[in-house]
C-alpha atoms as one frame of an Amber mdcrd trajectory, in Angstrom:
protein
  71.681 134.386  71.628  73.216 131.228  69.858  76.754 129.885  69.981  78.485
 130.328  66.562  80.554 127.239  66.237  81.463 127.610  62.531  83.812 130.624
  63.479  86.961 130.626  65.217  85.709 132.991  67.903  82.223 132.710  69.344
  80.499 135.158  71.719  80.795 134.172  75.225  77.549 134.918  77.593  77.911
 135.770  81.147  77.233 133.195  83.556  74.701 134.952  85.556  72.630 135.656
  82.311  73.145 131.927  80.990  70.537 130.212  83.653  67.971 132.764  82.580
  68.136 132.715  79.018  66.057 130.366  77.245  68.345 130.727  74.269  70.863
 128.783  75.863  69.680 124.920  76.188  72.162 122.444  75.587  72.061 121.442
  71.931  69.535 118.553  71.401  71.050 115.178  72.034  68.919 113.766  69.581
  70.438 115.939  66.403  72.179 113.747  63.534  75.721 113.127  64.137  78.328
 113.722  61.076  79.710 110.227  59.329  82.920 110.940  61.153  80.976 110.828
  64.844  82.074 114.308  65.607  79.099 116.009  64.588  77.777 119.323  66.291
  75.244 118.881  68.460  75.343 115.111  68.822  78.334 115.503  70.422  77.152
 117.300  72.921  74.517 115.079  73.805  77.231 112.313  74.252  78.621 114.220
  77.137  82.167 115.956  77.483  85.249 114.047  76.462  87.417 112.416  79.397
  90.645 113.351  77.066  90.426 116.989  77.422  90.460 116.665  81.743  92.963
 113.825  81.689  96.384 115.702  81.504  95.353 117.975  84.299  94.262 115.198
  86.278  97.417 112.982  86.072  99.265 116.144  87.049  97.131 116.420  90.036
  97.732 113.036  91.193 101.618 113.484  91.395 100.587 114.779  94.971  99.304
 111.509  95.872 102.324 109.840  94.719 104.572 111.688  96.870 101.999 111.190
  99.851 102.474 107.664  99.161 106.218 107.796  98.399 107.027 109.956 102.134
 104.884 107.618 103.745 106.989 104.643 102.779 110.642 106.271 102.243 111.786
 105.631 105.963 110.742 101.977 106.032 113.923 100.330 105.027 116.046 102.911
 105.406 115.433 103.757 109.331 117.905 101.594 110.417 120.835 102.945 108.460
 119.465 106.642 109.281 119.665 106.160 112.724 123.167 104.144 112.712 124.741
 107.094 110.707 122.817 110.037 112.517 123.812 108.483 115.910 120.529 107.662
 117.610 120.551 103.653 116.972 118.455 101.470 119.686 116.647 105.056 120.645
 113.002 103.755 120.076 111.682 107.123 120.782 113.870 108.800 118.103 112.986
 106.101 115.397 109.474 106.372 116.032 109.716 110.476 115.956 111.523 110.101
 112.364 108.163 108.091 111.139 105.746 109.720 112.610 106.458 113.582 112.969
 105.001 113.873 109.488 101.973 113.676 110.783 101.895 116.419 112.893 103.413
 118.531 109.897 100.212 116.878 108.163  97.770 118.007 110.782  99.245 121.789
 110.842  99.307 121.755 106.704  95.952 120.172 106.617  94.430 123.145 108.770
  95.609 125.869 106.382  94.883 123.903 102.958  91.210 125.087 102.971  92.349
 128.989 103.012  95.330 128.384 100.742  93.377 126.707  98.395  90.497 129.387
  98.184  92.893 132.204  98.864  95.474 131.531  95.902  93.298 128.974  93.878
  93.829 125.436  93.379  96.949 125.499  91.117  99.259 127.657  93.312  98.068
 125.822  96.380  99.486 122.864  94.621 102.910 124.656  93.632 103.168 125.484
  97.562 102.462 122.303  98.439 105.607 121.409  96.719 107.624 123.776  98.111
 108.342 122.380 101.864 108.356 118.777 100.272 111.485 119.896  98.063 113.136
 121.780 100.921 112.424 119.126 103.431 113.636 116.267 101.316 116.784 118.193
 100.844 117.258 118.610 104.385 116.735 115.119 105.173 119.218 114.360 102.755
 121.950 116.448 103.644 121.452 116.540 107.654 123.962 115.049 109.936 121.841
 114.978 113.034 118.554 113.807 114.448 117.305 117.354 114.750 118.102 118.334
 111.146 116.071 114.782 109.999 113.096 115.832 112.367 112.623 119.121 110.859
 112.854 118.101 107.339 110.433 115.336 107.702 108.375 117.890 109.316 108.446
 120.006 106.378 107.722 117.499 104.065 104.532 116.519 106.155 103.386 120.171
 106.118 103.455 119.697 102.207 101.636 116.137 102.626  99.377 117.795 104.815
  98.641 120.564 102.275  98.640 118.769  98.693  96.154 115.689  99.271  92.942
 117.707 100.265  93.722 120.154  97.327  93.993 117.303  94.613  90.442 116.217
  96.134  89.249 119.182  95.271  90.727 120.021  91.815  89.970 116.537  90.502
  86.602 116.521  91.733  86.237 120.238  90.044  87.742 119.699  86.723  86.487
 116.008  85.959  83.396 115.443  83.912  80.789 113.608  85.810  80.841 110.437
  83.848  84.547 109.806  84.706  84.840 111.593  88.223  84.768 108.375  90.064
  87.597 106.950  88.019  89.538 109.809  87.940  89.091 110.310  91.918  90.465
 106.475  92.303  93.572 107.503  90.678  94.664 109.336  94.073  94.496 105.811
  95.844  96.241 104.118  92.664  99.080 107.080  92.930  99.501 106.335  96.379
  99.787 102.875  96.357 102.639 103.336  93.419 104.580 106.004  95.529 104.508
 103.555  98.255 105.656 100.730  96.196 108.482 102.852  94.586 109.716 104.145
  98.105 110.216 100.291  98.767 112.021  99.817  95.417 114.165 102.578  95.802
 115.090 101.601  99.413 116.246  97.874  98.204 120.012  98.723  98.012 120.057
 100.767 101.269 121.857  97.479 103.287 124.207  97.161 100.478 125.138 100.864
  99.618 126.460 103.043 102.185 124.460 106.209 103.262 122.175 104.926  99.919
 119.223 106.638 102.276 120.387 110.050 101.376 119.729 109.164  97.763 115.848
 107.908  98.879 115.499 111.547  99.794 117.060 113.042  96.988 114.558 110.985
  94.424 111.508 112.334  95.862 112.585 116.151  95.059 112.123 115.069  91.286
 108.609 114.707  90.837 107.653 117.517  93.362 109.869 119.800  90.919 108.178
 118.402  87.791 104.473 118.913  89.118 105.346 122.768  90.180 106.149 123.169
  86.309 103.917 121.243  85.007 101.245 123.087  87.079 101.754 126.509  84.715
 100.326 124.466  82.045  97.277 123.212  83.826  94.021 124.646  84.153  92.845
 126.576  87.189  89.244 125.116  88.755  86.258 126.939  87.189  84.375 126.763
  90.281  86.973 128.527  91.994  86.908 131.265  89.389  83.577 131.805  89.272
  83.499 131.842  93.007  85.924 134.756  92.651  83.825 136.553  90.085  86.192
 135.619  87.325  83.343 134.549  85.037  85.387 134.784  81.517  88.197 132.670
  82.987  85.804 130.256  84.370  84.125 129.784  80.710  87.547 129.715  79.073
  88.986 126.690  81.456  85.722 124.952  80.998  86.167 125.088  77.574  89.883
 123.676  77.659  88.158 120.907  80.107  84.759 120.124  78.224  85.224 121.668
  74.594  83.404 124.538  73.526  79.695 122.659  73.070  79.606 122.191  76.863
  80.568 125.477  78.471  77.206 127.277  78.426  75.596 124.175  80.123  78.236
 124.086  82.687  78.130 127.739  83.646  74.376 127.526  83.667  74.424 124.792
  86.350  76.964 126.929  87.821  74.764 129.789  88.083  71.827 127.770  89.416
  73.685 126.260  92.175  74.797 129.793  93.175  71.145 131.139  93.302  70.672
 128.384  96.289  73.517 130.209  98.476  73.450 133.813  99.960  76.767 134.221
  98.331  79.061 135.550 101.410  82.040 133.814 102.349  81.779 131.193 104.997
  83.796 131.254 108.262  85.337 128.109 109.921  83.209 128.261 112.798  79.820
 128.175 110.847  81.300 124.748 109.518  79.824 123.307 113.082  76.338 124.869
 113.099  73.606 125.760 110.675  72.546 124.528 107.089  76.030 123.062 106.166
  76.620 121.208 109.346  75.203 117.705 108.183  77.303 117.283 105.309  80.326
 118.758 107.557  79.158 115.867 110.287  78.752 113.281 107.482  82.281 113.929
 106.241  84.349 114.040 109.497  82.405 111.067 110.591  83.581 109.333 107.390
  86.986 109.958 107.994  87.232 109.419 111.633  85.732 106.046 110.931  87.997
 105.248 108.220  91.204 105.482 110.441  89.263 103.732 113.820  88.564 100.575
 111.503  92.787 100.015 112.195  93.982 100.647 108.946  97.101 102.855 109.635
  97.863 100.243 112.481  98.025  97.512 109.829 100.110  99.604 107.625 102.592
 100.682 110.307 102.933  97.154 112.216 102.089  94.662 109.915 106.023  93.712
 109.541 106.217  93.120 113.028 102.909  90.623 112.798 104.467  89.020 109.668
 107.994  88.554 111.231 106.315  87.024 114.168 104.973  84.151 112.016 108.119
  83.683 110.032 107.394  85.855 107.001 110.266  88.452 106.062 109.283  91.976
 106.358 110.599  92.895 102.732 107.813  89.973 101.114 105.263  91.500 103.816
 105.707  95.119 102.373 105.243  94.258  98.691 102.217  91.901  99.120 100.497
  94.585 100.975 101.561  96.796  98.285 100.245  94.683  95.765  96.956  93.848
  97.088  96.552  97.494  97.857  97.227  98.339  94.078  94.888  95.635  92.898
  92.021  96.675  94.862  92.359 100.426  93.673  92.332  99.369  90.550  89.124
  97.288  91.029  87.803 100.310  92.527  88.735 102.530  89.645  86.775 100.125
  87.367  83.585  99.809  89.412  83.388 103.683  90.980  80.973 104.953  88.209
  79.289 101.330  87.728  78.485 100.495  90.964  78.447 104.028  92.538  80.327
 105.179  95.783  77.726 104.368  98.390  77.629 100.556  97.422  81.597 100.453
  97.385  81.707 102.273 100.591  79.346  99.746 102.220  80.841  96.490 100.731
  84.428  97.479 101.511  83.478  98.268 105.424  81.571  95.000 106.017  84.417
  93.151 103.908  86.659  94.865 106.114  84.990  93.683 109.207  85.027  90.231
 108.242  88.936  90.367 107.485  89.754  91.858 110.543  87.543  89.310 112.461
  89.894  86.704 110.719  92.908  88.397 112.197  91.161  88.183 115.653  90.561
  84.746 115.360  94.150  84.217 114.026  95.292  85.525 117.485  94.214  82.632
 119.299  97.755  80.689 119.077  96.118  77.636 120.435  94.884  76.683 116.667
  98.540  76.118 115.572  99.274  76.763 111.779  95.797  77.876 111.044  96.833
  80.862 113.297  99.410  81.881 110.932  97.132  81.741 107.789  94.450  83.319
 109.280  96.801  86.539 110.567  98.605  86.858 107.343  95.520  86.199 105.060
  93.342  88.705 107.406  95.968  91.258 106.938  96.189  90.986 103.019  92.347
  90.717 102.763  91.953  93.850 105.049  94.335  95.782 102.776  92.244  94.796
  99.624  88.780  95.445 101.373  90.198  99.097 102.195  91.319  99.787  98.724
  88.235  98.744  97.269  86.319 101.530  98.781  87.157 102.935 102.527  90.210
 103.945 101.022  89.524 105.942  97.691  85.964 106.992  98.336  85.740 109.349
 101.276  88.798 111.578  99.083  86.012 111.744  96.273  82.687 111.693  97.689
  83.280 114.688 100.387  84.343 117.150  97.701  81.084 116.196  96.078  78.615
 116.533  98.471  80.196 119.975  99.744  78.774 123.003  98.241  81.553 125.083
  96.421  81.079 127.949  98.943  82.486 125.618 101.862  84.316 123.060  99.731
  87.974 123.928 100.331  87.132 124.682 104.144  85.548 121.446 104.875  87.793
 119.556 102.929  90.382 120.891 105.350  88.363 120.348 108.637  87.721 116.424
 107.538  91.275 115.796 106.513  92.523 117.376 109.881  90.270 115.103 111.615
  91.461 112.405 109.432  95.143 112.988 110.281  94.292 113.750 114.224  92.681
 110.100 114.431  95.592 108.781 112.600  97.748 110.075 115.173  96.277 108.702
 117.912  94.969 105.136 116.791  99.005 104.734 115.646 100.353 106.327 119.225
  98.168 104.184 120.976  97.965 101.025 119.292 100.778  99.343 120.718 100.000
 100.163 124.546  96.239  99.040 123.760  97.886  95.659 121.955  99.689  95.106
 124.970  96.780  95.595 127.494  94.105  94.697 125.780  95.497  91.734 123.665
  95.029  91.167 120.093  91.700  89.520 120.009  89.662  92.508 121.990  91.381
  95.171 119.995  91.035  93.575 116.388  87.161  92.909 117.656  86.917  96.653
 118.464  88.524  97.820 115.018  86.028  94.994 113.405  82.985  96.548 115.213
  84.451 100.139 114.387  83.892  98.669 110.438  80.393  97.569 111.073  79.489
 100.974 112.464  81.140 102.279 109.372  79.215 100.336 106.958  75.818 101.380
 108.906  76.469 104.977 108.883  77.206 105.062 105.306  73.789 103.279 104.630
  71.997 105.979 106.802  73.724 108.810 106.063  75.441 109.132 102.627  73.878
 109.863  99.355  74.756 108.612  95.889  76.319 110.999  93.880  77.199 108.624
  90.595  76.855 110.491  87.457  75.671 113.627  88.893  77.405 117.088  88.294
  78.545 118.937  91.368  75.699 121.556  90.946  73.289 118.755  90.704  74.296
 117.344  93.779  74.364 120.708  95.471  71.014 121.646  94.412  69.689 118.008
  95.237  71.145 118.318  99.164  69.705 122.017  99.443  66.249 121.149  98.533
  66.470 118.229 101.213  67.706 120.484 104.205
């Protein structure tokens, strides 16, 4: 049964027949191309074009931009917010305004897998924008601390729901040849969101109640994403899992082009034959055939947070001020280092591979945190200033080269289609949980243990992370999701 490419319509083959039908082989990649380079089978041999999937990936990364924006939006305006709402000087209340998003994100994460599997990736994106829009509006309009906290809690729920779905969606709609680069867009968008929040917050000390504008601004990209998702494709993997094979073929055609639909559907069918076809309960992630990959995912996110990265992000201003560097300049320098590393990671992801970037990133982070531990010795005089500041900037750069962007890309790649959404929800919940406790205990541990001991502990966690990756993480560069799934099943 052949595809009739010369006609406007062609016959689609049911996916379950595709893998078994010897007539459905991928066109010969050695076939001669036409002079304009587009020629028939040769185009198929060159692989799918990245241009078809790029707009859909860009719309998905708006979620990461919003994540970055809401992470940084209260940094500059917090003093003005506390003065206007009547809790100035109350450090507990100020801490809650910053950290209550983590609680909301943890709850949103827990439900992200069920939501993404229940209503699909596109609708899950749109649902995640709703609490962000409502929460931003409440935060902008409120005249009380309670209203601010409730608004931030809603925003956190959207932050928890959106990023896991973004990782799933980008992994599932990207061609293998550029999946690493597209996965890096998540980290770049997050960096841009943080930098944009700092830029928007700049006039807060000069313009009365400007902080309300800062919250209103965040509603705009959320509304735009909800609308744009109406024009994006649904995940073919999700449609196939729901038994909607014809729709899955149509989405593959939009993403990969008609020449690559049959091979993509054949691979989906091939990976499905390695499964029992039954849905997976959350409890089943903790034992049985899927435990190994889930253990890798949760451990990787736990080690990412135990490295101390969010303590650096949350409390770096204090460190910089202690050595005489203005906090605004510190935030900009960290944002630039984060963005620079993310761009480098994007360029190297599909060349060096995920595993090499992760190992190198963790070792580089261990070295940088070691510099901070040495710099904490104030007997070194002016050298301690350079070691502390340089160590922080190098640490952020090292994180953004691998430990930041890779886990969110790698884990949806190694999780089988059947458990992908629920497993990502579990791993991201671990991420938020460890993030919360590290951030909560950081200042207390810093006071009791001292910076040298605490930074040495963080450095040791980075070394453990590098060793763990070398021993347990598989390389996924250039492989289709189905090839990865089948190879992992064969090793079990």
